[in-house]
Structure formats: structure tokens, C-alpha cells
Amino acid sequence: MYDPTVARLTYRALLGRRRALILGALPLLLIAISLVVRALAGADDQTASDLLGGLALATMVPIIGVIAGTGAIGPEIDDGSVVYLLSKPIKRPTIIFTKLIVAIAVTMVFSAVPTLVAGFILNGNGQQIAVAYTVAALVASIAYAALFLLLGTVSRHAVVFGLVYALVWEALFGSLVPGARTLSVQQWSLAVAHEVADAGNFVTSDVGLTTATVLLAAVTVLATWYAGQKLRSLTLAGEE
């Protein structure tokens, strides 16, 4: 289910100079803002939670997921180079699964690691806030990578749609509208983080742990499966 050659090509595409600069911009911004906030306000648990929840989890993680998930396959479909990959004796689910693993890894590195660093800068991991939001970023990275990989497989405008989802649904509706929170990857990941890290009242979610776990698993599995189906149909269309 995992092909090293496909993985290497995907890593090379995602971590090229231009895309790496884009991927690194938000983490650097988060850390820079954390340094300024710590210098001005000192160590404060509520401030740390607000910044990590509002900037890191609600904005940075989904945007990085968009870049990594869609970038893992979208450009290959757009420029037609995916035909070369599909001509190789590699099973289509293997291609999707390999690209998913790469997208998850890249999303985790560029989102969870800076979240942990920012958390320690803000309040030294007081109340386990840094660890809690890092767990949330790790869990969210899996679901986002699967969702946006699927989006990159089915649409040529995957980046635009992904950014609309990340900025409008997750960052705005997912944070402010009570009904929308139930269908938010952000809230699902917060439910897991609350139970794992036990950060008291600073990490909360409108979704229960069982519901969040089921939804995270279902979205990841279904998105990965459907992406494989779409890639198979793309191959058939190309052969015809």
C-alpha cells in the first residue's frame, strides 16, 4: 500500500522551493506573533489558548492542509503528468495511500511542530495547553490531508475551494456558529485533544469524544477511498 518512489516524487513536489516558502510562512508568523505576545503580556494561559486555537488550529492547520493535500496530486492532474505515473504497474489505491501519507506527514511537520513551539513560548506549556493544541493539530492534519487530497483529485480548482472551506467554514463558521461546529474538523480534533491532554477548561469542544473519533475516522477513510475511485476512473478515461 506504500510505494517509496511515489512518496519521493510527492515529497519533491511538495517541498520545492516555492511551495516550501509558502508552507513555512504561516508557522513563522505564528511563532513571531507568539514571541511578541509573550514579551508584551507575559505568560498567560487564556491568551495562549486563544492564540493557539484562533490562529494555529482554526487558520494555520487547515491552510497548510490545503497546500499539502491538494499539492500532493492536483498539479500532476492539471499538467497531465499523472498519466506517466498511472502508466506504471502501481495499484491506484497504493498511489492515493502513498500520497496521503506524504500529505499527512508534511501537514503535521508544518503545523503541529510550530504549534508546540508557540505553546511553549506563550506559557511554557502551562495547563498542558501546548501539548493539547499540538495533539489537536496532529489529529486534524490526518483528516485535512485526506479531505484536500480528495479535493485535488476531483477538481481543478481544489486550492480555491480548499481555501474557502478553511477560511470560511473552519475559521469563521466552525468557530462562531454553534450548529456548524458539529461538522468541523477543528471541533473534532479539539474533542480528542481535550481528553488526551486534559487541559482543563482551556481546550473545549462542542463535540463528544466518541462522536469526534467516529467522524474523524469516517471522513479520512471515505475521502481516501473515494479519491482512489476517482483516480481509477481517471485512468480509464485516459485509456479511452
mmCIF file of C-alpha atoms in Angstrom:
data_model
loop_
_atom_site.group_PDB
_atom_site.id
_atom_site.type_symbol
_atom_site.label_atom_id
_atom_site.label_comp_id
_atom_site.label_asym_id
_atom_site.label_seq_id
_atom_site.Cartn_x
_atom_site.Cartn_y
_atom_site.Cartn_z
ATOM 1 C CA MET A 1 0.000 0.000 0.000
ATOM 2 C CA TYR A 2 3.024 2.312 0.159
ATOM 3 C CA ASP A 3 5.339 2.987 -2.767
ATOM 4 C CA PRO A 4 8.696 4.667 -1.957
ATOM 5 C CA THR A 5 9.112 6.041 -5.477
ATOM 6 C CA VAL A 6 5.717 7.729 -5.460
ATOM 7 C CA ALA A 7 6.469 9.062 -1.988
ATOM 8 C CA ARG A 8 9.818 10.502 -3.066
ATOM 9 C CA LEU A 9 8.277 12.235 -6.088
ATOM 10 C CA THR A 10 5.459 13.631 -3.947
ATOM 11 C CA TYR A 11 7.836 14.940 -1.287
ATOM 12 C CA ARG A 12 9.902 16.582 -4.014
ATOM 13 C CA ALA A 13 6.811 18.255 -5.457
ATOM 14 C CA LEU A 14 5.523 19.462 -2.079
ATOM 15 C CA LEU A 15 8.850 20.656 -0.738
ATOM 16 C CA GLY A 16 10.058 22.514 -3.794
ATOM 17 C CA ARG A 17 11.446 25.973 -3.166
ATOM 18 C CA ARG A 18 8.277 27.948 -3.881
ATOM 19 C CA ARG A 19 5.839 25.653 -2.066
ATOM 20 C CA ALA A 20 8.203 25.236 0.901
ATOM 21 C CA LEU A 21 8.298 29.011 1.322
ATOM 22 C CA ILE A 22 4.506 29.121 1.347
ATOM 23 C CA LEU A 23 4.304 26.225 3.797
ATOM 24 C CA GLY A 24 6.797 27.885 6.131
ATOM 25 C CA ALA A 25 5.231 31.357 6.111
ATOM 26 C CA LEU A 26 2.337 30.716 8.499
ATOM 27 C CA PRO A 27 4.374 28.744 11.062
ATOM 28 C CA LEU A 28 6.966 31.530 11.157
ATOM 29 C CA LEU A 29 4.190 34.098 11.553
ATOM 30 C CA LEU A 30 2.680 32.107 14.428
ATOM 31 C CA ILE A 31 5.996 31.886 16.237
ATOM 32 C CA ALA A 32 6.758 35.573 15.640
ATOM 33 C CA ILE A 33 3.361 36.625 16.999
ATOM 34 C CA SER A 34 3.841 34.320 19.994
ATOM 35 C CA LEU A 35 7.163 35.950 20.794
ATOM 36 C CA VAL A 36 5.598 39.421 20.643
ATOM 37 C CA VAL A 37 2.603 38.397 22.758
ATOM 38 C CA ARG A 38 4.824 36.769 25.377
ATOM 39 C CA ALA A 39 7.031 39.859 25.534
ATOM 40 C CA LEU A 40 4.069 42.207 25.910
ATOM 41 C CA ALA A 41 1.629 40.177 28.003
ATOM 42 C CA GLY A 42 3.812 37.636 29.755
ATOM 43 C CA ALA A 43 2.799 34.034 30.343
ATOM 44 C CA ASP A 44 -0.984 33.791 30.373
ATOM 45 C CA ASP A 45 -2.928 30.547 29.940
ATOM 46 C CA GLN A 46 -6.032 32.108 28.424
ATOM 47 C CA THR A 47 -4.025 34.180 25.955
ATOM 48 C CA ALA A 48 -2.065 31.094 24.919
ATOM 49 C CA SER A 49 -5.262 29.116 24.401
ATOM 50 C CA ASP A 50 -6.906 31.902 22.406
ATOM 51 C CA LEU A 51 -3.922 32.360 20.107
ATOM 52 C CA LEU A 52 -3.306 28.661 19.532
ATOM 53 C CA GLY A 53 -6.990 27.987 18.983
ATOM 54 C CA GLY A 54 -7.701 31.009 16.813
ATOM 55 C CA LEU A 55 -4.556 31.302 14.720
ATOM 56 C CA ALA A 56 -2.874 27.903 14.842
ATOM 57 C CA LEU A 57 -5.736 25.399 14.819
ATOM 58 C CA ALA A 58 -8.501 27.384 13.119
ATOM 59 C CA THR A 59 -6.379 29.032 10.427
ATOM 60 C CA MET A 60 -2.835 27.679 10.040
ATOM 61 C CA VAL A 61 -3.552 23.943 10.180
ATOM 62 C CA PRO A 62 -6.342 23.859 7.552
ATOM 63 C CA ILE A 63 -4.450 26.178 5.182
ATOM 64 C CA ILE A 64 -1.352 24.011 5.384
ATOM 65 C CA GLY A 65 -3.626 21.011 4.870
ATOM 66 C CA VAL A 66 -4.940 22.645 1.694
ATOM 67 C CA ILE A 67 -1.436 23.244 0.357
ATOM 68 C CA ALA A 68 -0.162 19.759 1.205
ATOM 69 C CA GLY A 69 -3.321 17.806 0.353
ATOM 70 C CA THR A 70 -4.099 19.419 -2.986
ATOM 71 C CA GLY A 71 -0.416 19.776 -3.873
ATOM 72 C CA ALA A 72 0.170 16.053 -3.451
ATOM 73 C CA ILE A 73 -1.770 15.241 -6.630
ATOM 74 C CA GLY A 74 -3.532 18.309 -8.048
ATOM 75 C CA PRO A 75 -0.624 19.727 -10.075
ATOM 76 C CA GLU A 76 0.047 16.321 -11.652
ATOM 77 C CA ILE A 77 -3.546 16.095 -12.829
ATOM 78 C CA ASP A 78 -3.552 19.692 -14.078
ATOM 79 C CA ASP A 79 -0.401 19.372 -16.188
ATOM 80 C CA GLY A 80 -1.148 15.801 -17.339
ATOM 81 C CA SER A 81 1.980 14.275 -15.812
ATOM 82 C CA VAL A 82 -0.223 11.965 -13.762
ATOM 83 C CA VAL A 83 -0.638 9.879 -16.921
ATOM 84 C CA TYR A 84 3.026 8.871 -16.658
ATOM 85 C CA LEU A 85 2.509 7.760 -13.067
ATOM 86 C CA LEU A 86 -0.666 5.858 -13.885
ATOM 87 C CA SER A 87 1.092 4.019 -16.702
ATOM 88 C CA LYS A 88 3.330 2.304 -14.165
ATOM 89 C CA PRO A 89 2.330 -1.067 -12.658
ATOM 90 C CA ILE A 90 1.237 0.500 -9.390
ATOM 91 C CA LYS A 91 -2.220 -0.018 -7.957
ATOM 92 C CA ARG A 92 -4.323 3.124 -7.862
ATOM 93 C CA PRO A 93 -5.152 2.772 -4.137
ATOM 94 C CA THR A 94 -1.415 2.498 -3.472
ATOM 95 C CA ILE A 95 -0.810 5.798 -5.263
ATOM 96 C CA ILE A 96 -3.532 7.536 -3.249
ATOM 97 C CA PHE A 97 -2.486 5.994 0.059
ATOM 98 C CA THR A 98 1.161 6.902 -0.500
ATOM 99 C CA LYS A 99 0.309 10.475 -1.390
ATOM 100 C CA LEU A 100 -1.964 10.650 1.647
ATOM 101 C CA ILE A 101 0.847 9.546 3.959
ATOM 102 C CA VAL A 102 3.140 12.200 2.466
ATOM 103 C CA ALA A 103 0.467 14.897 2.749
ATOM 104 C CA ILE A 104 -0.208 13.939 6.383
ATOM 105 C CA ALA A 105 3.494 13.995 7.234
ATOM 106 C CA VAL A 106 4.045 17.400 5.635
ATOM 107 C CA THR A 107 0.936 18.863 7.269
ATOM 108 C CA MET A 108 1.975 17.557 10.683
ATOM 109 C CA VAL A 109 5.515 18.894 10.439
ATOM 110 C CA PHE A 110 4.462 22.363 9.294
ATOM 111 C CA SER A 111 1.513 22.672 11.699
ATOM 112 C CA ALA A 112 1.941 20.540 14.824
ATOM 113 C CA VAL A 113 5.612 21.330 15.419
ATOM 114 C CA PRO A 114 5.216 25.148 15.277
ATOM 115 C CA THR A 115 2.057 24.845 17.400
ATOM 116 C CA LEU A 116 4.077 23.084 20.091
ATOM 117 C CA VAL A 117 6.883 25.645 19.860
ATOM 118 C CA ALA A 118 4.420 28.542 20.020
ATOM 119 C CA GLY A 119 2.693 26.980 23.007
ATOM 120 C CA PHE A 120 5.925 26.712 24.961
ATOM 121 C CA ILE A 121 6.794 30.301 24.051
ATOM 122 C CA LEU A 122 3.400 31.613 25.180
ATOM 123 C CA ASN A 123 3.105 29.953 28.581
ATOM 124 C CA GLY A 124 5.707 27.219 28.913
ATOM 125 C CA ASN A 125 3.050 24.516 28.389
ATOM 126 C CA GLY A 126 1.170 25.595 31.494
ATOM 127 C CA GLN A 127 -2.051 23.585 31.976
ATOM 128 C CA GLN A 128 -0.745 21.332 29.177
ATOM 129 C CA ILE A 129 -2.102 23.838 26.655
ATOM 130 C CA ALA A 130 0.797 23.486 24.221
ATOM 131 C CA VAL A 131 0.517 19.695 24.232
ATOM 132 C CA ALA A 132 -3.269 19.812 23.905
ATOM 133 C CA TYR A 133 -3.259 22.001 20.817
ATOM 134 C CA THR A 134 -0.393 20.001 19.345
ATOM 135 C CA VAL A 135 -2.485 16.844 19.680
ATOM 136 C CA ALA A 136 -5.376 18.689 18.040
ATOM 137 C CA ALA A 137 -3.099 19.749 15.166
ATOM 138 C CA LEU A 138 -1.820 16.200 14.697
ATOM 139 C CA VAL A 139 -5.311 14.709 14.598
ATOM 140 C CA ALA A 140 -6.675 17.446 12.350
ATOM 141 C CA SER A 141 -3.741 17.001 9.952
ATOM 142 C CA ILE A 142 -4.904 13.482 9.108
ATOM 143 C CA ALA A 143 -8.473 14.475 8.271
ATOM 144 C CA TYR A 144 -7.496 17.642 6.412
ATOM 145 C CA ALA A 145 -4.914 15.823 4.311
ATOM 146 C CA ALA A 146 -7.484 13.205 3.278
ATOM 147 C CA LEU A 147 -10.186 15.782 2.512
ATOM 148 C CA PHE A 148 -7.951 18.044 0.463
ATOM 149 C CA LEU A 149 -6.262 15.144 -1.343
ATOM 150 C CA LEU A 150 -9.745 14.097 -2.448
ATOM 151 C CA LEU A 151 -10.483 17.667 -3.484
ATOM 152 C CA GLY A 152 -7.276 17.765 -5.514
ATOM 153 C CA THR A 153 -8.365 14.571 -7.258
ATOM 154 C CA VAL A 154 -11.854 15.690 -8.238
ATOM 155 C CA SER A 155 -11.433 19.397 -9.023
ATOM 156 C CA ARG A 156 -9.057 21.594 -10.981
ATOM 157 C CA HIS A 157 -9.933 24.427 -8.603
ATOM 158 C CA ALA A 158 -9.080 22.458 -5.492
ATOM 159 C CA VAL A 159 -6.907 25.163 -3.920
ATOM 160 C CA VAL A 160 -9.636 27.794 -4.239
ATOM 161 C CA PHE A 161 -12.337 25.512 -2.835
ATOM 162 C CA GLY A 162 -9.988 24.314 -0.112
ATOM 163 C CA LEU A 163 -9.140 27.845 0.990
ATOM 164 C CA VAL A 164 -12.826 28.784 1.027
ATOM 165 C CA TYR A 165 -13.501 25.785 3.256
ATOM 166 C CA ALA A 166 -10.527 26.504 5.512
ATOM 167 C CA LEU A 167 -11.095 30.239 5.905
ATOM 168 C CA VAL A 168 -14.878 30.491 5.741
ATOM 169 C CA TRP A 169 -16.157 27.240 7.205
ATOM 170 C CA GLU A 170 -13.434 26.280 9.691
ATOM 171 C CA ALA A 171 -12.088 29.674 10.744
ATOM 172 C CA LEU A 172 -15.406 31.558 10.677
ATOM 173 C CA PHE A 173 -18.487 29.321 10.888
ATOM 174 C CA GLY A 174 -16.702 26.489 12.675
ATOM 175 C CA SER A 175 -15.633 28.867 15.415
ATOM 176 C CA LEU A 176 -18.660 31.145 15.714
ATOM 177 C CA VAL A 177 -21.831 29.346 14.590
ATOM 178 C CA PRO A 178 -22.972 26.713 17.125
ATOM 179 C CA GLY A 179 -24.665 24.386 14.618
ATOM 180 C CA ALA A 180 -21.705 24.396 12.240
ATOM 181 C CA ARG A 181 -19.276 23.349 14.960
ATOM 182 C CA THR A 182 -20.587 19.797 14.934
ATOM 183 C CA LEU A 183 -19.399 19.430 11.328
ATOM 184 C CA SER A 184 -15.996 20.986 11.879
ATOM 185 C CA VAL A 185 -12.706 19.072 11.779
ATOM 186 C CA GLN A 186 -11.401 21.695 14.167
ATOM 187 C CA GLN A 187 -14.014 20.798 16.800
ATOM 188 C CA TRP A 188 -13.457 17.057 16.321
ATOM 189 C CA SER A 189 -9.735 17.455 16.893
ATOM 190 C CA LEU A 190 -10.340 19.619 19.953
ATOM 191 C CA ALA A 191 -12.518 16.872 21.451
ATOM 192 C CA VAL A 192 -9.651 14.396 21.131
ATOM 193 C CA ALA A 193 -7.126 16.899 22.465
ATOM 194 C CA HIS A 194 -9.297 17.667 25.491
ATOM 195 C CA GLU A 195 -9.399 14.023 26.515
ATOM 196 C CA VAL A 196 -5.781 13.195 25.712
ATOM 197 C CA ALA A 197 -4.091 16.266 27.152
ATOM 198 C CA ASP A 198 -6.611 17.066 29.913
ATOM 199 C CA ALA A 199 -6.006 20.806 29.672
ATOM 200 C CA GLY A 200 -8.942 21.700 31.907
ATOM 201 C CA ASN A 201 -11.264 24.414 30.644
ATOM 202 C CA PHE A 202 -8.753 25.871 28.208
ATOM 203 C CA VAL A 203 -9.318 23.232 25.487
ATOM 204 C CA THR A 204 -13.001 22.513 24.923
ATOM 205 C CA SER A 205 -15.196 21.219 22.122
ATOM 206 C CA ASP A 206 -18.889 21.145 21.278
ATOM 207 C CA VAL A 207 -18.499 17.540 20.105
ATOM 208 C CA GLY A 208 -18.140 14.490 22.346
ATOM 209 C CA LEU A 209 -15.070 12.263 22.122
ATOM 210 C CA THR A 210 -16.901 9.246 20.692
ATOM 211 C CA THR A 211 -18.654 11.294 18.014
ATOM 212 C CA ALA A 212 -15.448 13.137 17.146
ATOM 213 C CA THR A 213 -13.422 9.932 16.836
ATOM 214 C CA VAL A 214 -16.030 8.261 14.624
ATOM 215 C CA LEU A 215 -16.359 11.304 12.378
ATOM 216 C CA LEU A 216 -12.593 11.782 12.039
ATOM 217 C CA ALA A 217 -12.127 8.130 11.085
ATOM 218 C CA ALA A 218 -15.121 8.118 8.735
ATOM 219 C CA VAL A 219 -14.083 11.273 6.896
ATOM 220 C CA THR A 220 -10.490 10.069 6.499
ATOM 221 C CA VAL A 221 -11.430 6.590 5.277
ATOM 222 C CA LEU A 222 -14.239 7.690 2.964
ATOM 223 C CA ALA A 223 -12.242 10.540 1.441
ATOM 224 C CA THR A 224 -9.275 8.243 0.801
ATOM 225 C CA TRP A 225 -11.474 5.529 -0.700
ATOM 226 C CA TYR A 226 -13.339 7.927 -2.970
ATOM 227 C CA ALA A 227 -10.103 9.547 -4.130
ATOM 228 C CA GLY A 228 -8.908 6.095 -5.161
ATOM 229 C CA GLN A 229 -12.134 5.525 -7.092
ATOM 230 C CA LYS A 230 -11.812 8.841 -8.886
ATOM 231 C CA LEU A 231 -8.206 8.106 -9.794
ATOM 232 C CA ARG A 232 -9.274 4.744 -11.220
ATOM 233 C CA SER A 233 -11.930 6.399 -13.369
ATOM 234 C CA LEU A 234 -9.369 8.978 -14.497
ATOM 235 C CA THR A 235 -7.147 6.135 -15.705
ATOM 236 C CA LEU A 236 -9.988 4.586 -17.676
ATOM 237 C CA ALA A 237 -10.811 7.918 -19.281
ATOM 238 C CA GLY A 238 -7.191 8.346 -20.286
ATOM 239 C CA GLU A 239 -7.031 4.888 -21.816
ATOM 240 C CA GLU A 240 -10.153 5.509 -23.805
#
